[in-house]
Amino acid sequence: MKATRLLRKSRIVRALASLRLTVTCLILAGILILAGTLAQVDRGIWQVQEVYFQSLVIWVPFGESISLPLLPGGHLIGIVLVLNLLAAHLTRFRLSWRKSGIQLIHAGLILVLMGQFATDLYATESSLILDEGAQRNYTESHFDVELALIDTSDQTIDRVHTIPWSRLQTGKQIDDERLPIRIEIVKTLANSRIVPGHQIDPSETVADRGTGVGVSLVEVARATKTDERDVPAAYIRLGEGGQAGTWLVSTAINQPQSFTWKGRSYTIALRHERYYLPFSVRLTDFTHEKHAGTQIPSSFVSEVEIVGYEGAPPRSQSIYMNHPMRLDGKTFYQASFANNDTTSILQVVDNPAWITPYLACGMIALGMTIQFTIGLTRARRPKQEAAA
Amino acid sequence: MNKAFKQYWPLLVLLAWLGYAVQGVAPSKPRDGFDLDAAGRIPVMHQGRVKPLDTVARSTLLMLSGKQQVKLESGDKQPAIEWLLDVACHPEAADDPKVITIHDPGVKGLIDAEPDQKHFSAHALMPQRQHILIQAQAAAELESPNRNAYQKAVLRLHEQLLAYRRLQNAFAPAGTDDFHEEVRQYDELLQHAANAEQRPDDALIQLATLYDRYQRLAELTDLLTVHPAHGADWSTVGDSLLNTLDQSGRLHPSTLFFADLRDAYRQRNATRFNQLVQTYHTNIPPSAVGMSNTEAAFNRAGLFPRAMAIYVVGFLLACASWMKWPKTLSTAALTTTFAAMLVHSTGLVLRMGIEGRPPVTNLYSSAVFVGFGAVILGLILERFYRSGIGSASAAAIGFTTLIIAHHLSLGGDTMEPMRAVLDSNFWLATHVVIITLGYAGTFVAGLLAAIYLIRERLGNLSRSDSRALNTMVYGVICFSLLFSFIGTILGGIWADQSWGRFWGWDPKENGALLIVIWNAIILHARWGGLAKARGIMQMAVFGNNITAFSWFGVNMMGVGLHAYGFMDKAMIWLIGFMGLNLVILALGWSPRLALPKSKTKKTAPDPPASPAPVLSQE
């Protein structure tokens, strides 16, 4: 109790509790959201989220070399707002029925903010891309890619080595004793296109082994739209002094590129990072219906079969718009389709904080109801008193 | 008598307005003996839903010319359905009226038109189709936000001509003289081919030619006129004829009907025409009719334009009440606005019935519903504070939103089917309705605050009105915060349900959140005593801009910030509206412009924003 009293009296807490701070934070939040909305005209939504909303400050470049922090970012405003709310409750509000509505509303708000914070930090989103008839036991990250080196020499088991994209930097040597071979990163491109033929510039790197022979890479601008993905690519040189050749790897290359090294056979690929599931999903059928006489979609349905979940026999389930499948803490949504309606793309979300908005919504709705009921009865009382 | 009149005259006013409103429902007189109402009720499948032919006529005409009637050279006004019958049955007559509107100077240059000509006939434009197509194809290759005004206009013209051509080929290939005879021969050929052991070669060639012709016909129109039979789907006349060849070998009665109808109309044989339509209505299975009879009556009634007219009168009466006879005029204003609200909501409910959906399904219906919500709010306020202010704001917003809705209807059918992702009546009924009511609330608060600022500066605001406005604005902002907040959270939950992301910072979500934050700012500024009455009013007026931005601005964003699209018509209106709000807001800082007459009146000083408790800053 004493500690609380001391805290209440503390200058910092009282400054933090100020309504002026609330209003300032809200105004800054408004400006930030407006800026983050307008920025989406030129930049992709993912990039905007990172720069504006999942940051502490927003750095705006002035000229070539100077960047200045112009606005507080979403995380900073969120943190200050949560502190402001907590401090206000500590210093100003007493527990009472009359204030219970406001307290519930604010507690709900804190829950929403914390929940979003947790989502930003811990949620993963990936996709499960299935052709009709195909079965998979892993999902793929939307953005994160990895270089996979797979030892396929054994009949029964593959040994997979993966290196995240962030470690693949132009000019870097990767010489790790856990890897069977030395890898030199000659060049990386964040978004690229593969074109037939060689570049005119003879100093350009070219692949001398695998699928990359006879083609070259063109750098393109980063993807900005929600339905576009970057196609990262790299030239890598394998073995001491490139003994095992120069290879082109890209997420656009689907067929495996194989080579042998010291008597063992390997395949190498740049692929989206994989998250393995404790079961497999098989797509039995995908349907895409349209409203009569139009191109407007009326429904997308994926009929899937869950194989090997907790030892249970296979069972089927439909996943369609507004009706996701929740399984093993993950949620599978119908997101997209491809290849003339024979490939279904499911979005898979693993968000430990998914329940927070639901709880918060309930708390806030209840809080507002209490608050307004009290407000209304109080507004009526003076009249009754006057009448008496 | 006099006393009774004093008590009940508002009821008479109400009844008079309702009488005015139902007038439109009356069936229209046959024109040249043709029962056009009955023809307009014929159900067809068009753009994903069953609707009366009359709706097809009106929405196509709106898309072409922005009107629901055709003004003929003679000065005569032609109803939409007659125009459609002309186009579908004898284009020779229909191609002359100037029904296609073009504004863009670049497009006018392309078709060699005079710069001041705006209306064009199909006759003049059809020969230039190839020419326009090449330009339109180039424009179509760009993504919509990157198209400039010319590219948009040329694409639009291409779509207009396409829509026109689809109507020309709705019942039969355009230009066919006697389609009934042709179909009869086709049927004969089919029967003959089916019965004869050896098909004669020339008959086969004839059949192949016709098959080819009907295949083209099926591609030329998107109007599915032939109702489902034997478990099949709706189909175009062309497809129906082709299916005869594929399956049953018998002609669908409705194919013959449209051939006959067309011939009767071409020959100006009204008796036969009416008889055909009558028989068709008697024989069509009820499952194929759907709500099209109700919809035809709804179209004819024109409830929204009538509600708009009544709103105007209500607004003028309310304004007049601040000058003279406050009691009588404000009662008249309230009654009139109430009548308009009844007409407005009848239209809204009918639309819901026809669509089988909650009230808001697209931008058009959101405008109708924002208006409805705001009018209800205004009328409730008027019930508590008999000052004419509630009626005035209700009428003003009701009228404006219906005007906006009218302009949004120019894009075509306003009840188009829902895309798969939006197809959830539960979320449409909760999230969308609640958030739209939040919009309505902020607009009402903004308008009340504007009335406060203007009247206060003009010295036309009494102390009691000033106090009333303060309480009203405060109450309405609380309402808006509640609805926009709950609506936004529900939207997040819908997003979580449909793609697993509660919040994605997408422009529409951000727009909604901005409204929530702005309302929260106003309330906290008031509770903290950071702004006085005038400041709160100024902030409430600015709320109009924020709501307008999130309602329309974010939809135009791609348009607005890219090159020439900036001059889009709607964008100009949006900017105008925002500018007007800023002017009113700035009025709060201007010197007082007291009207000479009201100098003696007591005007309100700037009171603290009571009666809400001011939180103490210990």
PDB file of N, CA, C and O in Angstrom, chain A residues 261-294:
ATOM      1  N   TRP A 261      29.658 -33.908 -54.527  1.00  0.00           N
ATOM      2  CA  TRP A 261      30.829 -33.314 -53.879  1.00  0.00           C
ATOM      3  C   TRP A 261      31.394 -34.331 -52.902  1.00  0.00           C
ATOM      4  O   TRP A 261      30.653 -34.814 -52.038  1.00  0.00           O
ATOM      5  N   LYS A 262      32.609 -34.678 -53.127  1.00  0.00           N
ATOM      6  CA  LYS A 262      33.289 -35.668 -52.292  1.00  0.00           C
ATOM      7  C   LYS A 262      32.467 -36.952 -52.159  1.00  0.00           C
ATOM      8  O   LYS A 262      32.212 -37.448 -51.054  1.00  0.00           O
ATOM      9  N   GLY A 263      31.932 -37.398 -53.271  1.00  0.00           N
ATOM     10  CA  GLY A 263      31.245 -38.674 -53.291  1.00  0.00           C
ATOM     11  C   GLY A 263      29.813 -38.657 -52.792  1.00  0.00           C
ATOM     12  O   GLY A 263      29.147 -39.691 -52.774  1.00  0.00           O
ATOM     13  N   ARG A 264      29.341 -37.509 -52.369  1.00  0.00           N
ATOM     14  CA  ARG A 264      27.947 -37.472 -51.908  1.00  0.00           C
ATOM     15  C   ARG A 264      27.157 -36.568 -52.849  1.00  0.00           C
ATOM     16  O   ARG A 264      27.697 -35.651 -53.462  1.00  0.00           O
ATOM     17  N   SER A 265      25.839 -36.834 -52.960  1.00  0.00           N
ATOM     18  CA  SER A 265      25.051 -35.980 -53.856  1.00  0.00           C
ATOM     19  C   SER A 265      24.205 -34.996 -53.059  1.00  0.00           C
ATOM     20  O   SER A 265      23.692 -35.317 -51.986  1.00  0.00           O
ATOM     21  N   TYR A 266      24.109 -33.815 -53.635  1.00  0.00           N
ATOM     22  CA  TYR A 266      23.404 -32.720 -52.964  1.00  0.00           C
ATOM     23  C   TYR A 266      22.450 -32.051 -53.937  1.00  0.00           C
ATOM     24  O   TYR A 266      22.671 -32.085 -55.149  1.00  0.00           O
ATOM     25  N   THR A 267      21.404 -31.407 -53.406  1.00  0.00           N
ATOM     26  CA  THR A 267      20.661 -30.438 -54.221  1.00  0.00           C
ATOM     27  C   THR A 267      20.732 -29.109 -53.478  1.00  0.00           C
ATOM     28  O   THR A 267      20.875 -29.056 -52.252  1.00  0.00           O
ATOM     29  N   ILE A 268      20.621 -28.052 -54.279  1.00  0.00           N
ATOM     30  CA  ILE A 268      20.698 -26.732 -53.663  1.00  0.00           C
ATOM     31  C   ILE A 268      19.529 -25.891 -54.175  1.00  0.00           C
ATOM     32  O   ILE A 268      19.122 -26.008 -55.329  1.00  0.00           O
ATOM     33  N   ALA A 269      18.942 -25.103 -53.294  1.00  0.00           N
ATOM     34  CA  ALA A 269      17.796 -24.279 -53.715  1.00  0.00           C
ATOM     35  C   ALA A 269      17.635 -23.068 -52.804  1.00  0.00           C
ATOM     36  O   ALA A 269      17.954 -23.125 -51.612  1.00  0.00           O
ATOM     37  N   LEU A 270      17.157 -21.994 -53.388  1.00  0.00           N
ATOM     38  CA  LEU A 270      16.738 -20.842 -52.592  1.00  0.00           C
ATOM     39  C   LEU A 270      15.224 -20.970 -52.479  1.00  0.00           C
ATOM     40  O   LEU A 270      14.527 -21.020 -53.498  1.00  0.00           O
ATOM     41  N   ARG A 271      14.725 -21.104 -51.284  1.00  0.00           N
ATOM     42  CA  ARG A 271      13.289 -21.358 -51.153  1.00  0.00           C
ATOM     43  C   ARG A 271      12.736 -20.562 -49.978  1.00  0.00           C
ATOM     44  O   ARG A 271      13.484 -20.067 -49.135  1.00  0.00           O
ATOM     45  N   HIS A 272      11.415 -20.449 -49.976  1.00  0.00           N
ATOM     46  CA  HIS A 272      10.790 -19.771 -48.847  1.00  0.00           C
ATOM     47  C   HIS A 272      10.966 -20.612 -47.604  1.00  0.00           C
ATOM     48  O   HIS A 272      10.895 -21.837 -47.670  1.00  0.00           O
ATOM     49  N   GLU A 273      11.199 -19.965 -46.476  1.00  0.00           N
ATOM     50  CA  GLU A 273      11.421 -20.703 -45.238  1.00  0.00           C
ATOM     51  C   GLU A 273      10.225 -21.583 -44.931  1.00  0.00           C
ATOM     52  O   GLU A 273       9.087 -21.193 -45.163  1.00  0.00           O
ATOM     53  N   ARG A 274      10.511 -22.752 -44.420  1.00  0.00           N
ATOM     54  CA  ARG A 274       9.431 -23.708 -44.189  1.00  0.00           C
ATOM     55  C   ARG A 274       9.155 -23.881 -42.710  1.00  0.00           C
ATOM     56  O   ARG A 274      10.055 -23.863 -41.892  1.00  0.00           O
ATOM     57  N   TYR A 275       7.881 -24.019 -42.403  1.00  0.00           N
ATOM     58  CA  TYR A 275       7.482 -24.361 -41.032  1.00  0.00           C
ATOM     59  C   TYR A 275       6.806 -25.719 -41.121  1.00  0.00           C
ATOM     60  O   TYR A 275       5.825 -25.875 -41.842  1.00  0.00           O
ATOM     61  N   TYR A 276       7.335 -26.680 -40.397  1.00  0.00           N
ATOM     62  CA  TYR A 276       6.769 -28.027 -40.517  1.00  0.00           C
ATOM     63  C   TYR A 276       5.591 -28.223 -39.589  1.00  0.00           C
ATOM     64  O   TYR A 276       5.544 -27.686 -38.476  1.00  0.00           O
ATOM     65  N   LEU A 277       4.587 -28.940 -40.097  1.00  0.00           N
ATOM     66  CA  LEU A 277       3.371 -29.218 -39.328  1.00  0.00           C
ATOM     67  C   LEU A 277       3.455 -30.645 -38.793  1.00  0.00           C
ATOM     68  O   LEU A 277       4.061 -31.505 -39.440  1.00  0.00           O
ATOM     69  N   PRO A 278       2.816 -30.907 -37.655  1.00  0.00           N
ATOM     70  CA  PRO A 278       2.819 -32.287 -37.142  1.00  0.00           C
ATOM     71  C   PRO A 278       1.793 -33.168 -37.862  1.00  0.00           C
ATOM     72  O   PRO A 278       1.355 -34.167 -37.323  1.00  0.00           O
ATOM     73  N   PHE A 279       1.360 -32.762 -39.036  1.00  0.00           N
ATOM     74  CA  PHE A 279       0.393 -33.557 -39.816  1.00  0.00           C
ATOM     75  C   PHE A 279       0.513 -33.099 -41.269  1.00  0.00           C
ATOM     76  O   PHE A 279       1.250 -32.151 -41.563  1.00  0.00           O
ATOM     77  N   SER A 280      -0.201 -33.754 -42.164  1.00  0.00           N
ATOM     78  CA  SER A 280      -0.172 -33.339 -43.572  1.00  0.00           C
ATOM     79  C   SER A 280      -1.553 -32.899 -44.013  1.00  0.00           C
ATOM     80  O   SER A 280      -2.556 -33.341 -43.449  1.00  0.00           O
ATOM     81  N   VAL A 281      -1.561 -32.022 -45.004  1.00  0.00           N
ATOM     82  CA  VAL A 281      -2.826 -31.567 -45.558  1.00  0.00           C
ATOM     83  C   VAL A 281      -2.835 -31.943 -47.033  1.00  0.00           C
ATOM     84  O   VAL A 281      -1.866 -31.690 -47.752  1.00  0.00           O
ATOM     85  N   ARG A 282      -3.922 -32.581 -47.481  1.00  0.00           N
ATOM     86  CA  ARG A 282      -4.033 -32.948 -48.882  1.00  0.00           C
ATOM     87  C   ARG A 282      -5.215 -32.186 -49.467  1.00  0.00           C
ATOM     88  O   ARG A 282      -6.282 -32.119 -48.854  1.00  0.00           O
ATOM     89  N   LEU A 283      -5.023 -31.605 -50.643  1.00  0.00           N
ATOM     90  CA  LEU A 283      -6.129 -30.889 -51.286  1.00  0.00           C
ATOM     91  C   LEU A 283      -6.866 -31.869 -52.183  1.00  0.00           C
ATOM     92  O   LEU A 283      -6.305 -32.350 -53.174  1.00  0.00           O
ATOM     93  N   THR A 284      -8.113 -32.189 -51.828  1.00  0.00           N
ATOM     94  CA  THR A 284      -8.853 -33.117 -52.693  1.00  0.00           C
ATOM     95  C   THR A 284      -9.525 -32.360 -53.826  1.00  0.00           C
ATOM     96  O   THR A 284      -9.585 -32.845 -54.944  1.00  0.00           O
ATOM     97  N   ASP A 285     -10.031 -31.149 -53.547  1.00  0.00           N
ATOM     98  CA  ASP A 285     -10.724 -30.422 -54.612  1.00  0.00           C
ATOM     99  C   ASP A 285     -10.741 -28.935 -54.289  1.00  0.00           C
ATOM    100  O   ASP A 285     -10.850 -28.540 -53.141  1.00  0.00           O
ATOM    101  N   PHE A 286     -10.610 -28.110 -55.338  1.00  0.00           N
ATOM    102  CA  PHE A 286     -10.778 -26.676 -55.157  1.00  0.00           C
ATOM    103  C   PHE A 286     -11.848 -26.200 -56.128  1.00  0.00           C
ATOM    104  O   PHE A 286     -11.812 -26.535 -57.309  1.00  0.00           O
ATOM    105  N   THR A 287     -12.838 -25.454 -55.620  1.00  0.00           N
ATOM    106  CA  THR A 287     -13.854 -24.926 -56.539  1.00  0.00           C
ATOM    107  C   THR A 287     -13.924 -23.417 -56.427  1.00  0.00           C
ATOM    108  O   THR A 287     -13.723 -22.840 -55.352  1.00  0.00           O
ATOM    109  N   HIS A 288     -14.172 -22.788 -57.536  1.00  0.00           N
ATOM    110  CA  HIS A 288     -14.239 -21.333 -57.635  1.00  0.00           C
ATOM    111  C   HIS A 288     -15.503 -21.032 -58.424  1.00  0.00           C
ATOM    112  O   HIS A 288     -15.561 -21.285 -59.621  1.00  0.00           O
ATOM    113  N   GLU A 289     -16.544 -20.559 -57.729  1.00  0.00           N
ATOM    114  CA  GLU A 289     -17.803 -20.295 -58.426  1.00  0.00           C
ATOM    115  C   GLU A 289     -17.989 -18.811 -58.649  1.00  0.00           C
ATOM    116  O   GLU A 289     -17.510 -17.993 -57.878  1.00  0.00           O
ATOM    117  N   LYS A 290     -18.721 -18.492 -59.749  1.00  0.00           N
ATOM    118  CA  LYS A 290     -18.980 -17.089 -60.053  1.00  0.00           C
ATOM    119  C   LYS A 290     -20.479 -16.853 -60.088  1.00  0.00           C
ATOM    120  O   LYS A 290     -21.249 -17.772 -60.369  1.00  0.00           O
ATOM    121  N   HIS A 291     -20.880 -15.606 -59.821  1.00  0.00           N
ATOM    122  CA  HIS A 291     -22.288 -15.255 -59.937  1.00  0.00           C
ATOM    123  C   HIS A 291     -22.683 -15.348 -61.404  1.00  0.00           C
ATOM    124  O   HIS A 291     -21.899 -14.979 -62.288  1.00  0.00           O
ATOM    125  N   ALA A 292     -23.921 -15.833 -61.668  1.00  0.00           N
ATOM    126  CA  ALA A 292     -24.374 -16.078 -63.036  1.00  0.00           C
ATOM    127  C   ALA A 292     -24.163 -14.855 -63.926  1.00  0.00           C
ATOM    128  O   ALA A 292     -24.516 -13.744 -63.547  1.00  0.00           O
ATOM    129  N   GLY A 293     -23.580 -15.082 -65.080  1.00  0.00           N
ATOM    130  CA  GLY A 293     -23.423 -14.023 -66.074  1.00  0.00           C
ATOM    131  C   GLY A 293     -22.411 -12.963 -65.708  1.00  0.00           C
ATOM    132  O   GLY A 293     -22.434 -11.876 -66.268  1.00  0.00           O
ATOM    133  N   THR A 294     -21.522 -13.224 -64.721  1.00  0.00           N
ATOM    134  CA  THR A 294     -20.533 -12.223 -64.336  1.00  0.00           C
ATOM    135  C   THR A 294     -19.202 -12.902 -64.051  1.00  0.00           C
ATOM    136  O   THR A 294     -19.105 -14.124 -64.047  1.00  0.00           O
TER     137      THR A 294
END
